[in-house]
Amino acid sequence: MTLLALDALTVHRGPCPVVDGVSLTIGEGELVGLIGPNGAGKTTLMRAALGLLPHRGESSLARLAPRERARSAAWMPQMREIAWPVSVERLVTLGRLPHLGARRATDADRAAVARALDWMDLAAFAARPATELSGGEQARVLIARALAQEAPLLMADEPVAGLDPAHQIATMTLFRRLAEAGKGALVSLHDLGLAARHCTRLVLLHQGRLVAEGPPESVLTEGNLRDVFGVRGWFGATEHGPVFQPLDLAG
Amino acid sequence: MSARALAFALGLLVAALFAASLLVGPAGLPPRAALAALVTGEGGPLALVMQEIRLPRAILGAAVGASLGLAGAAMQGYLRNPLAEPGIVGISASAALGAVLAIHTGLAAAFALGLPLAALAGAGLSVALLTLLAGPRGSTLTLILAGIAIGALATAVTSLVLNLSPNPWAANEIVFWMMGSLADRSFTHVALALPFMIAGWAMLAATARGLDALTLGEDAAEALGIRLTRLRLTLVGGTAAAVGAATAVAGAIGFVGLVVPHLLRALVGAQPGRLLWASALGGAAMVLAADVAVRLILPERDLKLGVLMALVGAPLFLHLIWRTRREFA
C-alpha cells in the first residue's frame, strides 16, 4: 500500500523554486533515506509533503484533514523544541494526541508510550524533566514521541544527528525493523554511511530536484557524489554488509 | 502533587477566601448573622449589605482573578514564554482606554454601565485590529509585535486624555480608576461582565490540547493535527472576552496573569494544558486574598486593589526571576 505519493511537488520561496517538481512514492516496508547537500530542499520537501507549506503539485498527505493526516504520518522536525520542563513520559505521550480526542489516555495509549520509551532506551529517564537531558538524549525523546504516534509513515528530519554511534545504529536498526513489520519511513540523513547501510532506498536531492533514486549502491555512484556532493567516496558490498565511506573532496 | 489533590487544595483555598471576602468589611458584621442574612435575605440592612455589596464584590473578585490567571497561563503556553502575560497583546490597555474615554466624555456619569461597556468596546476593537495586523497565517512574533504596538498606542492615547483633561477632578477620577478596584460594584456589574468572562473561559479552556502540542514547537504541533490559525483566534478571542470584561469592571490589575502560572507550573508538571485550570483557581484565590487585604490593611483610605497587587506581585516576581536565574546559571 502507498503511504505517501508526491506528484510534481513544487515549493517557491520568492521567485526561485526550493523544491522543483519532485514525484515520489513511499510504500509499506520501505525505509527511504533522503540525502543531499545543505540547502538541497530536504526539509522543505518533507514539510510541503505534510501540507505545512504552500505548494503546487500533489501530495497525498497534504490533502487529508489535519487529524486524519496526524494518524497517517508522524513528523519529527529538525528543530528540537521542548518548551517546558515536562517529564519525558508526558512529552512522549503528546504523540498520542491524534488518537486521544476528548477522552483520557487508555491502556493502548500507555502501552504505545511505554514501547516507544523502551525502543529509544529511555525507560530510566521517564520521570525526568525532558529539558534537563543532554541534546542527544532530548533527540531520542523526540524520536520516541514520533514513534508513540504509531502512524503508518514516519517522517523525520535528521533524527540521528547528534546521537552517539550506538544510539545512531540502534535508531536506524529500529526504523528498519519497523519498516520490515509493515511501516514506512522517510528520513533525511547527512551521514551517507548510515544511509547506505540501513536504508532500503535512497532519494538524492540537488537544488530542489530529485536527481537519483534507488537502492544505495545505484545512488551513491562516483558521478553523483562528484556532481552533487563534490566528494569522492568508497562503496563496497562487504561481508559486513554495504559500507560507504566518503574519502576526500572531488578535484 | 497529584492533579486531584491540587484541584482540591486550590478549590478549598478559593472557597475559604470567598467566605473571607463575604465576612470582612468596614461594617463589621457578626459572621453567623451575616451568613444567615445572606442566605435567607431577612434582617433588613444586614441582608442588604451582604446581598447587594459583599456578594457581588466576592463574585467579581473570584471571576476577575480566574480570568486573569487563566488568560495568563494560556498566553504563556501559546507563546512558550514564562514572561508572557495577557497584557502583552494590548487588550487590557485598550479596555482601559475605553473606560478612560467614558470617564472623560461623561458617558460614565450618564449611566451606570457606560464605563464597562466602553471598556468592552475598547477590548473588542483592539482584538479586531490585532487579528487584522497579525493576519490569519501570521506568526507568533507578529502577534506579539502587533500586540505591543496596539498596547503602546492605547497607553499613549490614555496619556493624551489625561494630558488634555479640562479639570483636575476628571484626571483624578481617571487615575484612581486605573489603579484597579472592586469596591462598590453591584450585581449590574456581575451581570454585564460574567457572561463575557464565561465565554472567554470556555474559549481558553478549548486551547488546552493545542497548548500541550505546542510544547514541541509550531511545526510538530501542526503535524499532530492542531489547527494553529484556529488556536490563535480562540486564544485571542478568549483573552479579549475574559480580560476585557475583567478590566471593564475592575480596572487594570496587573501581575496576576504573570505570577500565578509561574507559581503553579511546577505543581502541574509544567504541562501547559493542565496549568490552565490550576491558574484559573490560583488567580481567583490571589485576587480574593488581595481584595480582603485592602479592606484589612487600610480600611479608611480606600487602598486600591491594583496597587496592592503590584506591590506584592513585583517582589514575588523578582524572587521568581532570582530562582530561575540560579537554575539557568
Coordinates of C-alpha atoms in Angstrom, one line a residue:
Chain A
M1 CA 0.0 0.0 0.0
T2 CA 1.2 3.5 -0.8
L3 CA 1.8 5.6 2.3
L4 CA 2.9 8.8 0.6
A5 CA 2.6 9.8 -3.1
L6 CA 4.0 13.1 -4.3
D7 CA 3.3 14.3 -7.8
A8 CA 5.4 17.2 -9.3
L9 CA 5.6 18.8 -5.8
T10 CA 7.0 22.3 -6.2
V11 CA 7.6 24.9 -3.5
H12 CA 8.6 28.5 -4.2
R13 CA 10.4 30.9 -1.8
G14 CA 10.3 34.1 -3.7
P15 CA 10.8 33.6 -7.4
C16 CA 13.1 30.5 -7.2
P17 CA 11.8 27.0 -6.6
V18 CA 13.3 25.4 -3.5
V19 CA 11.6 22.1 -4.4
D20 CA 11.2 21.6 -8.1
G21 CA 8.7 19.1 -9.5
V22 CA 9.5 16.2 -7.2
S23 CA 7.5 13.0 -7.7
L24 CA 7.9 10.2 -5.3
T25 CA 6.0 7.3 -3.7
I26 CA 6.7 5.5 -0.5
G27 CA 5.1 2.2 0.4
E28 CA 4.9 -0.2 3.3
G29 CA 8.2 -1.9 4.2
E30 CA 10.4 0.9 2.9
L31 CA 13.0 2.9 4.8
V32 CA 13.8 5.7 2.4
G33 CA 16.8 7.9 3.1
L34 CA 16.5 11.5 1.8
I35 CA 20.0 12.7 1.1
G36 CA 21.5 15.8 -0.5
P37 CA 23.9 18.7 0.4
N38 CA 22.9 21.6 2.7
G39 CA 20.1 23.7 1.0
A40 CA 19.1 20.9 -1.4
G41 CA 15.5 21.2 -0.2
K42 CA 15.2 18.1 2.0
T43 CA 13.4 19.8 4.9
T44 CA 11.2 21.9 2.5
L45 CA 10.2 18.8 0.6
M46 CA 9.1 17.0 3.8
R47 CA 7.2 19.9 5.2
A48 CA 5.4 20.6 1.9
A49 CA 4.6 16.8 1.7
L50 CA 2.9 17.2 5.1
G51 CA 1.0 20.2 3.9
L52 CA 2.8 22.5 6.3
L53 CA 3.9 24.8 3.4
P54 CA 2.1 26.3 0.5
H55 CA 3.0 24.2 -2.6
R56 CA 2.0 23.3 -6.1
G57 CA 1.6 19.8 -7.3
E58 CA 0.1 16.9 -5.3
S59 CA 0.8 15.3 -2.0
S60 CA -1.4 12.5 -0.8
L61 CA -0.8 13.6 2.9
A62 CA -1.4 17.3 2.4
R63 CA -4.9 16.5 1.0
L64 CA -6.0 14.9 4.3
A65 CA -7.8 16.7 7.1
P66 CA -5.3 17.6 9.9
R67 CA -6.5 15.0 12.3
E68 CA -6.5 12.3 9.7
R69 CA -3.1 13.3 8.5
A70 CA -1.7 13.1 12.0
R71 CA -2.9 9.5 12.1
S72 CA -1.3 8.7 8.8
A73 CA 2.1 10.3 9.3
A74 CA 4.3 11.2 12.3
W75 CA 6.7 14.2 11.8
M76 CA 9.8 14.9 13.7
P77 CA 11.1 18.4 12.8
Q78 CA 14.8 19.1 12.6
M79 CA 14.4 21.9 15.2
R80 CA 14.3 20.0 18.5
E81 CA 12.0 22.1 20.6
I82 CA 10.9 21.3 24.2
A83 CA 9.4 24.4 25.6
W84 CA 8.5 23.4 29.1
P85 CA 10.2 21.1 31.7
V86 CA 7.6 18.3 31.4
S87 CA 8.6 14.8 32.2
V88 CA 10.0 12.6 29.5
E89 CA 7.0 10.3 29.8
R90 CA 4.5 13.1 29.4
L91 CA 6.3 14.5 26.4
V92 CA 6.3 11.2 24.7
T93 CA 2.5 10.9 25.5
L94 CA 2.0 14.0 23.3
G95 CA 2.5 11.7 20.4
R96 CA -0.9 10.1 21.3
L97 CA -2.8 13.4 20.8
P98 CA -4.2 12.4 17.4
H99 CA -5.7 9.3 19.0
L100 CA -6.9 10.8 22.2
G101 CA -9.8 13.1 21.3
A102 CA -11.5 14.3 24.4
R103 CA -11.1 11.1 26.3
R104 CA -8.3 10.3 28.7
A105 CA -5.3 8.0 27.9
T106 CA -6.3 4.4 27.6
D107 CA -4.2 1.2 28.2
A108 CA -3.4 1.2 24.5
D109 CA -2.0 4.7 24.7
R110 CA 0.1 3.9 27.8
A111 CA 1.4 0.7 26.1
A112 CA 2.4 2.7 23.0
V113 CA 4.2 5.2 25.2
A114 CA 6.0 2.5 27.2
R115 CA 7.0 0.7 24.0
A116 CA 8.4 3.9 22.4
L117 CA 10.3 4.7 25.6
D118 CA 11.8 1.2 25.7
W119 CA 12.8 1.3 22.0
M120 CA 14.6 4.6 22.5
D121 CA 16.3 3.3 25.6
L122 CA 14.6 5.9 27.8
A123 CA 12.7 3.9 30.4
A124 CA 15.2 5.0 33.1
F125 CA 14.5 8.7 32.2
A126 CA 10.7 8.5 32.2
A127 CA 10.2 10.7 35.2
R128 CA 13.0 13.2 34.5
P129 CA 12.2 16.7 33.1
A130 CA 12.9 16.5 29.4
T131 CA 14.7 19.9 29.4
E132 CA 17.3 18.6 31.8
L133 CA 18.6 15.9 29.4
S134 CA 21.5 16.3 27.1
G135 CA 21.0 17.3 23.5
G136 CA 21.3 13.7 22.2
E137 CA 19.0 12.4 24.9
Q138 CA 16.4 15.0 24.0
A139 CA 16.7 13.9 20.4
R140 CA 15.9 10.4 21.5
V141 CA 12.9 11.6 23.5
L142 CA 11.6 13.4 20.4
I143 CA 12.1 10.3 18.3
A144 CA 10.2 8.3 20.9
R145 CA 7.4 10.9 20.8
A146 CA 7.1 10.4 17.0
L147 CA 7.1 6.6 17.4
A148 CA 4.4 6.7 20.1
Q149 CA 2.2 8.3 17.4
E150 CA 2.1 4.9 15.8
A151 CA 1.4 6.3 12.3
P152 CA 2.0 4.1 9.3
L153 CA 4.5 6.5 8.0
L154 CA 7.3 8.2 9.9
M155 CA 8.9 11.3 8.6
A156 CA 12.0 12.5 10.4
D157 CA 14.3 15.4 9.6
E158 CA 17.9 14.4 10.6
P159 CA 16.7 12.2 13.5
V160 CA 20.1 10.8 14.3
A161 CA 22.2 13.9 14.1
G162 CA 23.9 14.5 17.4
L163 CA 23.4 10.9 18.7
D164 CA 26.2 8.8 19.9
P165 CA 27.2 5.9 17.5
A166 CA 25.4 3.2 19.5
H167 CA 22.2 5.1 19.5
Q168 CA 22.6 6.1 15.8
I169 CA 22.9 2.5 14.9
A170 CA 20.1 1.4 17.3
T171 CA 17.8 4.0 15.9
M172 CA 18.4 3.2 12.2
T173 CA 18.1 -0.5 13.0
L174 CA 14.8 0.1 14.8
F175 CA 13.5 2.1 11.8
R176 CA 14.4 -0.7 9.5
R177 CA 12.8 -3.3 11.8
L178 CA 9.6 -1.2 11.9
A179 CA 9.7 -1.0 8.1
E180 CA 10.0 -4.7 7.9
A181 CA 7.0 -5.0 10.1
G182 CA 4.9 -3.1 7.6
K183 CA 5.5 0.6 8.3
G184 CA 7.3 3.1 6.1
A185 CA 9.7 5.8 6.9
L186 CA 11.2 8.8 5.1
V187 CA 14.3 10.0 6.9
S188 CA 16.7 12.8 5.9
L189 CA 20.3 12.0 6.6
H190 CA 23.7 13.6 6.3
D191 CA 25.6 10.5 7.3
L192 CA 25.9 8.7 4.0
G193 CA 27.5 5.7 5.7
L194 CA 24.3 5.1 7.8
A195 CA 22.2 5.8 4.8
A196 CA 24.0 3.2 2.7
R197 CA 23.9 0.6 5.4
H198 CA 20.3 0.8 6.7
C199 CA 18.0 2.4 4.1
T200 CA 16.1 0.2 1.6
R201 CA 16.1 3.1 -0.9
L202 CA 17.8 6.4 -1.2
V203 CA 16.4 9.6 -2.8
L204 CA 19.0 12.2 -3.8
L205 CA 18.0 15.8 -4.0
H206 CA 20.1 18.5 -5.6
Q207 CA 19.0 22.2 -5.9
G208 CA 15.4 21.2 -5.3
R209 CA 15.3 18.5 -7.9
L210 CA 15.2 14.7 -7.5
V211 CA 18.4 13.6 -9.3
A212 CA 18.6 9.9 -8.4
E213 CA 16.6 7.3 -6.5
G214 CA 17.0 3.6 -6.0
P215 CA 19.0 1.1 -3.9
P216 CA 22.0 2.8 -2.1
E217 CA 24.6 1.4 -4.5
S218 CA 22.8 2.8 -7.5
V219 CA 22.5 6.3 -6.0
L220 CA 25.9 6.7 -4.3
T221 CA 27.8 6.5 -7.6
E222 CA 31.0 8.2 -8.4
G223 CA 29.3 10.6 -10.7
N224 CA 26.5 11.6 -8.3
L225 CA 29.0 12.0 -5.4
R226 CA 31.2 14.3 -7.6
D227 CA 28.4 16.3 -9.1
V228 CA 26.1 16.7 -6.1
F229 CA 28.3 16.5 -3.0
G230 CA 31.7 17.4 -4.5
V231 CA 33.4 14.4 -2.8
R232 CA 34.9 11.1 -3.7
G233 CA 33.9 8.0 -1.8
W234 CA 34.3 4.3 -1.4
F235 CA 31.3 1.9 -1.6
G236 CA 31.8 -1.8 -1.0
A237 CA 29.5 -4.7 -0.6
T238 CA 31.5 -6.4 2.2
E239 CA 30.9 -9.5 4.3
H240 CA 29.7 -7.0 7.0
G241 CA 27.0 -5.6 4.6
P242 CA 27.1 -2.5 2.5
V243 CA 29.8 0.0 3.6
F244 CA 30.2 3.6 2.4
Q245 CA 32.9 6.0 3.4
P246 CA 33.4 9.5 2.0
L247 CA 37.2 9.8 1.2
D248 CA 38.1 13.3 0.0
L249 CA 37.0 16.3 -2.0
A250 CA 36.5 15.8 -5.7
G251 CA 39.2 17.5 -7.6
Chain B
M1 CA 1.2 16.5 43.9
S2 CA -1.5 14.7 42.0
A3 CA -3.9 16.7 39.9
R4 CA -6.8 15.7 42.1
A5 CA -5.1 16.8 45.3
L6 CA -4.0 20.1 43.7
A7 CA -7.6 20.8 42.4
F8 CA -8.9 20.0 45.9
A9 CA -6.4 22.2 47.7
L10 CA -6.9 25.2 45.3
G11 CA -10.7 24.8 45.4
L12 CA -10.6 24.8 49.2
L13 CA -8.4 27.9 49.2
V14 CA -10.8 29.7 46.8
A15 CA -13.8 28.7 48.9
A16 CA -12.2 29.9 52.1
L17 CA -11.1 33.2 50.6
F18 CA -14.6 33.7 49.1
A19 CA -16.1 33.3 52.6
A20 CA -13.5 35.7 54.0
S21 CA -14.4 38.2 51.3
L22 CA -18.0 38.0 52.3
L23 CA -17.2 38.4 56.0
V24 CA -14.6 41.1 56.0
G25 CA -15.6 44.7 55.7
P26 CA -16.0 48.2 57.2
A27 CA -19.5 47.4 58.5
G28 CA -18.0 44.8 61.0
L29 CA -20.9 42.4 60.8
P30 CA -21.2 39.4 63.1
P31 CA -20.3 36.4 60.8
R32 CA -23.0 34.0 61.7
A33 CA -25.8 36.5 61.5
A34 CA -24.3 37.9 58.3
L35 CA -24.2 34.5 56.6
A36 CA -27.8 33.7 57.8
A37 CA -28.9 37.1 56.3
L38 CA -27.1 36.3 53.1
V39 CA -29.0 33.0 52.6
T40 CA -32.4 34.0 54.0
G41 CA -32.5 37.6 52.9
E42 CA -34.0 38.5 56.2
G43 CA -32.6 41.0 58.7
G44 CA -33.1 44.4 56.9
P45 CA -29.8 46.3 56.4
L46 CA -27.7 43.3 57.2
A47 CA -29.2 41.3 54.3
L48 CA -28.8 44.4 52.1
V49 CA -25.1 44.7 52.8
M50 CA -24.5 41.0 52.3
Q51 CA -26.5 40.5 49.2
E52 CA -26.0 43.8 47.4
I53 CA -22.5 44.8 48.4
R54 CA -20.4 41.9 49.7
L55 CA -21.7 39.1 47.5
P56 CA -21.2 40.9 44.1
R57 CA -17.8 42.0 45.2
A58 CA -16.7 38.5 46.2
I59 CA -18.1 37.0 42.9
L60 CA -16.3 39.6 40.9
G61 CA -13.1 39.1 42.8
A62 CA -13.2 35.3 42.0
A63 CA -14.2 35.8 38.4
V64 CA -11.7 38.6 37.7
G65 CA -8.9 36.6 39.3
A66 CA -9.9 33.4 37.4
S67 CA -10.0 35.4 34.1
L68 CA -6.6 36.9 34.6
G69 CA -4.9 33.7 35.8
L70 CA -6.4 31.6 33.0
A71 CA -5.6 34.1 30.3
G72 CA -2.0 34.4 31.6
A73 CA -1.5 30.7 31.6
A74 CA -2.9 30.4 28.1
M75 CA -0.8 33.3 26.8
Q76 CA 2.4 31.8 28.3
G77 CA 1.6 28.4 26.9
Y78 CA 0.9 29.8 23.4
L79 CA 4.0 32.0 23.3
R80 CA 6.0 29.3 25.0
N81 CA 7.4 32.0 27.2
P82 CA 7.1 32.2 31.0
L83 CA 7.3 36.0 30.9
A84 CA 4.2 36.5 28.8
E85 CA 1.0 37.8 30.3
P86 CA -2.4 38.8 29.0
G87 CA -1.4 42.5 28.8
I88 CA 1.2 41.6 26.2
V89 CA -1.3 41.7 23.4
G90 CA -2.6 45.1 24.3
I91 CA -6.1 44.1 25.4
S92 CA -6.0 45.4 28.9
A93 CA -4.5 48.7 27.8
S94 CA -7.3 49.1 25.1
A95 CA -10.0 48.2 27.6
A96 CA -8.6 50.8 30.0
L97 CA -8.6 53.4 27.2
G98 CA -12.3 52.7 26.5
A99 CA -13.0 53.3 30.2
V100 CA -10.9 56.4 30.4
L101 CA -12.7 57.9 27.3
A102 CA -16.0 57.0 29.0
I103 CA -15.0 59.0 32.1
H104 CA -13.6 61.8 30.1
T105 CA -16.7 62.3 27.9
G106 CA -19.1 62.0 30.8
L107 CA -20.6 58.7 29.4
A108 CA -19.6 57.0 32.7
A109 CA -21.5 59.6 34.7
A110 CA -24.5 59.5 32.4
F111 CA -25.4 55.9 33.1
A112 CA -24.1 53.1 35.3
L113 CA -22.9 50.7 32.5
G114 CA -21.4 53.4 30.4
L115 CA -17.9 52.8 31.7
P116 CA -17.8 48.9 31.5
L117 CA -19.4 49.0 28.1
A118 CA -16.9 51.4 26.7
A119 CA -14.1 49.3 28.2
L120 CA -15.5 46.2 26.5
A121 CA -15.8 48.1 23.2
G122 CA -12.1 49.1 23.6
A123 CA -11.1 45.4 24.1
G124 CA -13.2 44.3 21.1
L125 CA -11.7 47.0 18.9
S126 CA -8.1 46.0 19.9
V127 CA -8.8 42.4 19.1
A128 CA -10.2 43.3 15.7
L129 CA -7.1 45.3 15.0
L130 CA -4.8 42.6 16.3
T131 CA -6.3 39.9 14.1
L132 CA -6.1 42.2 11.2
L133 CA -2.5 43.0 11.8
A134 CA -1.3 39.6 12.8
G135 CA -3.3 38.0 9.9
P136 CA -4.8 34.6 9.6
R137 CA -1.4 33.0 8.9
G138 CA 0.7 35.4 11.0
S139 CA 3.4 34.0 13.2
T140 CA 3.7 34.2 17.0
L141 CA 6.1 37.0 16.6
T142 CA 3.7 39.1 14.5
L143 CA 1.1 38.6 17.2
I144 CA 3.4 39.9 20.0
L145 CA 4.7 42.8 17.9
A146 CA 1.2 43.8 16.8
G147 CA 0.0 43.5 20.5
I148 CA 2.8 45.6 21.8
A149 CA 2.1 48.3 19.2
I150 CA -1.6 48.4 20.0
G151 CA -0.9 48.4 23.7
A152 CA 1.6 51.3 23.3
L153 CA -0.9 53.2 21.2
A154 CA -3.7 52.8 23.7
T155 CA -1.4 53.9 26.6
A156 CA -0.4 56.9 24.6
V157 CA -4.0 57.9 23.9
T158 CA -4.8 57.4 27.6
S159 CA -2.0 59.7 28.5
L160 CA -3.2 62.2 25.9
V161 CA -6.7 62.2 27.5
L162 CA -5.1 62.8 30.9
N163 CA -2.9 65.5 29.5
L164 CA -5.8 67.4 27.9
S165 CA -8.1 66.8 30.9
P166 CA -10.1 70.0 31.5
N167 CA -10.1 69.8 35.3
P168 CA -8.1 68.0 38.0
W169 CA -11.2 66.1 39.3
A170 CA -11.7 64.3 36.0
A171 CA -8.0 63.5 35.8
N172 CA -8.1 62.3 39.4
E173 CA -11.1 60.0 38.7
I174 CA -9.3 58.5 35.7
V175 CA -6.1 57.9 37.7
F176 CA -8.0 56.3 40.5
W177 CA -10.0 54.1 38.2
M178 CA -6.8 52.9 36.5
M179 CA -5.4 51.7 39.8
G180 CA -8.0 48.9 39.8
S181 CA -10.5 48.2 42.5
L182 CA -13.5 46.0 43.3
A183 CA -15.1 48.4 45.8
D184 CA -18.8 49.4 45.3
R185 CA -19.5 47.0 42.5
S186 CA -23.1 45.8 42.2
F187 CA -24.9 42.9 40.6
T188 CA -25.3 45.1 37.5
H189 CA -21.5 44.7 37.0
V190 CA -21.7 41.0 37.6
A191 CA -24.5 40.6 35.1
L192 CA -22.6 42.6 32.5
A193 CA -19.1 41.0 32.9
L194 CA -19.8 37.4 33.9
P195 CA -21.3 36.3 30.5
F196 CA -18.3 37.6 28.7
M197 CA -15.9 36.0 31.2
I198 CA -17.7 32.6 31.0
A199 CA -17.5 32.7 27.2
G200 CA -13.8 33.7 27.5
W201 CA -13.1 30.8 29.9
A202 CA -14.8 28.3 27.6
M203 CA -12.7 29.5 24.6
L204 CA -9.4 29.5 26.6
A205 CA -10.2 26.0 28.1
A206 CA -10.6 24.8 24.5
T207 CA -6.9 25.7 23.8
A208 CA -5.5 23.2 26.3
R209 CA -4.8 20.4 23.8
G210 CA -3.2 22.8 21.3
L211 CA -1.1 24.4 24.0
D212 CA 0.2 20.9 25.1
A213 CA 1.1 20.1 21.5
L214 CA 2.9 23.5 21.1
T215 CA 5.4 22.2 23.7
L216 CA 7.0 20.5 20.7
G217 CA 7.0 23.7 18.5
E218 CA 4.7 25.0 15.9
D219 CA 5.7 22.6 13.2
A220 CA 5.3 19.5 15.3
A221 CA 2.0 20.7 16.8
E222 CA 0.6 21.3 13.3
A223 CA 1.7 17.9 12.2
L224 CA -0.1 16.5 15.3
G225 CA -3.4 17.8 13.8
I226 CA -3.6 21.1 15.6
R227 CA -5.0 24.0 13.5
L228 CA -2.8 26.8 14.6
T229 CA -4.8 29.6 13.0
R230 CA -7.9 28.5 14.8
L231 CA -5.9 28.1 18.0
R232 CA -4.6 31.6 17.8
L233 CA -8.1 33.1 17.1
T234 CA -9.6 31.1 20.0
L235 CA -6.8 32.3 22.3
V236 CA -7.0 36.0 21.3
G237 CA -10.9 35.9 21.4
G238 CA -11.0 34.2 24.7
T239 CA -8.4 36.6 26.2
A240 CA -10.3 39.6 24.9
A241 CA -13.6 38.4 26.4
A242 CA -12.2 37.4 29.8
V243 CA -9.6 40.1 30.3
G244 CA -11.6 42.8 28.6
A245 CA -14.6 42.1 30.9
A246 CA -12.3 41.9 33.9
T247 CA -10.7 45.2 33.1
A248 CA -14.1 46.7 32.4
V249 CA -15.4 46.0 35.9
A250 CA -12.2 46.1 38.0
G251 CA -9.8 48.4 36.2
A252 CA -6.3 47.5 35.4
I253 CA -5.0 44.7 37.7
G254 CA -1.5 43.5 36.8
F255 CA 0.8 40.7 37.8
V256 CA -2.0 38.1 38.4
G257 CA -1.6 36.7 34.9
L258 CA 2.1 36.8 35.1
V259 CA 2.8 35.4 38.6
V260 CA 0.1 32.8 39.1
P261 CA 1.0 30.5 36.3
H262 CA 4.6 30.8 37.4
L263 CA 3.8 29.8 41.0
L264 CA 1.7 26.8 39.9
R265 CA 3.8 25.5 36.9
A266 CA 5.9 23.0 38.9
L267 CA 2.8 21.7 40.6
V268 CA 1.1 20.5 37.4
G269 CA 4.3 19.0 35.9
A270 CA 4.8 22.1 33.7
Q271 CA 2.1 20.8 31.2
P272 CA 0.6 23.9 29.7
G273 CA -2.9 22.4 29.2
R274 CA -3.2 21.4 32.9
L275 CA -1.8 24.8 34.0
L276 CA -5.0 26.4 32.7
W277 CA -7.5 25.3 35.3
A278 CA -4.9 25.5 38.0
S279 CA -4.1 29.1 37.1
A280 CA -7.8 30.0 37.0
L281 CA -8.3 28.7 40.6
G282 CA -5.0 30.3 41.7
G283 CA -5.9 33.6 40.1
A284 CA -9.3 33.6 41.8
A285 CA -7.6 32.9 45.2
M286 CA -5.0 35.6 44.6
V287 CA -7.4 38.4 43.7
L288 CA -9.8 37.4 46.5
A289 CA -6.9 37.5 49.0
A290 CA -5.7 40.8 47.8
D291 CA -9.3 42.2 47.9
V292 CA -9.6 41.1 51.5
A293 CA -6.2 42.5 52.3
V294 CA -7.1 46.0 51.0
R295 CA -10.0 46.1 53.4
L296 CA -7.9 45.0 56.4
I297 CA -4.7 47.0 55.8
L298 CA -6.0 50.5 55.4
P299 CA -9.8 50.3 55.8
E300 CA -10.3 54.1 55.9
R301 CA -8.0 55.0 53.0
D302 CA -9.5 53.0 50.1
L303 CA -6.2 51.2 49.2
K304 CA -6.6 50.2 45.6
L305 CA -6.5 46.5 44.6
G306 CA -4.2 47.1 41.6
V307 CA -1.7 49.0 43.7
L308 CA -1.5 46.3 46.4
M309 CA -1.3 43.6 43.7
A310 CA 1.7 45.3 42.1
L311 CA 3.3 45.9 45.5
V312 CA 3.1 42.2 46.3
G313 CA 3.4 40.9 42.8
A314 CA 6.6 42.7 41.8
P315 CA 8.8 41.4 44.6
L316 CA 7.3 38.0 44.2
F317 CA 8.2 38.1 40.5
L318 CA 11.7 39.3 41.3
H319 CA 12.1 36.3 43.6
L320 CA 10.9 34.0 40.8
I321 CA 13.5 35.6 38.4
W322 CA 16.1 35.1 41.1
R323 CA 15.3 31.5 41.3
T324 CA 15.2 30.9 37.5
R325 CA 18.5 32.8 37.2
R326 CA 20.1 30.3 39.5
E327 CA 18.6 27.4 37.7
F328 CA 20.0 28.5 34.3
A329 CA 23.3 29.8 35.6

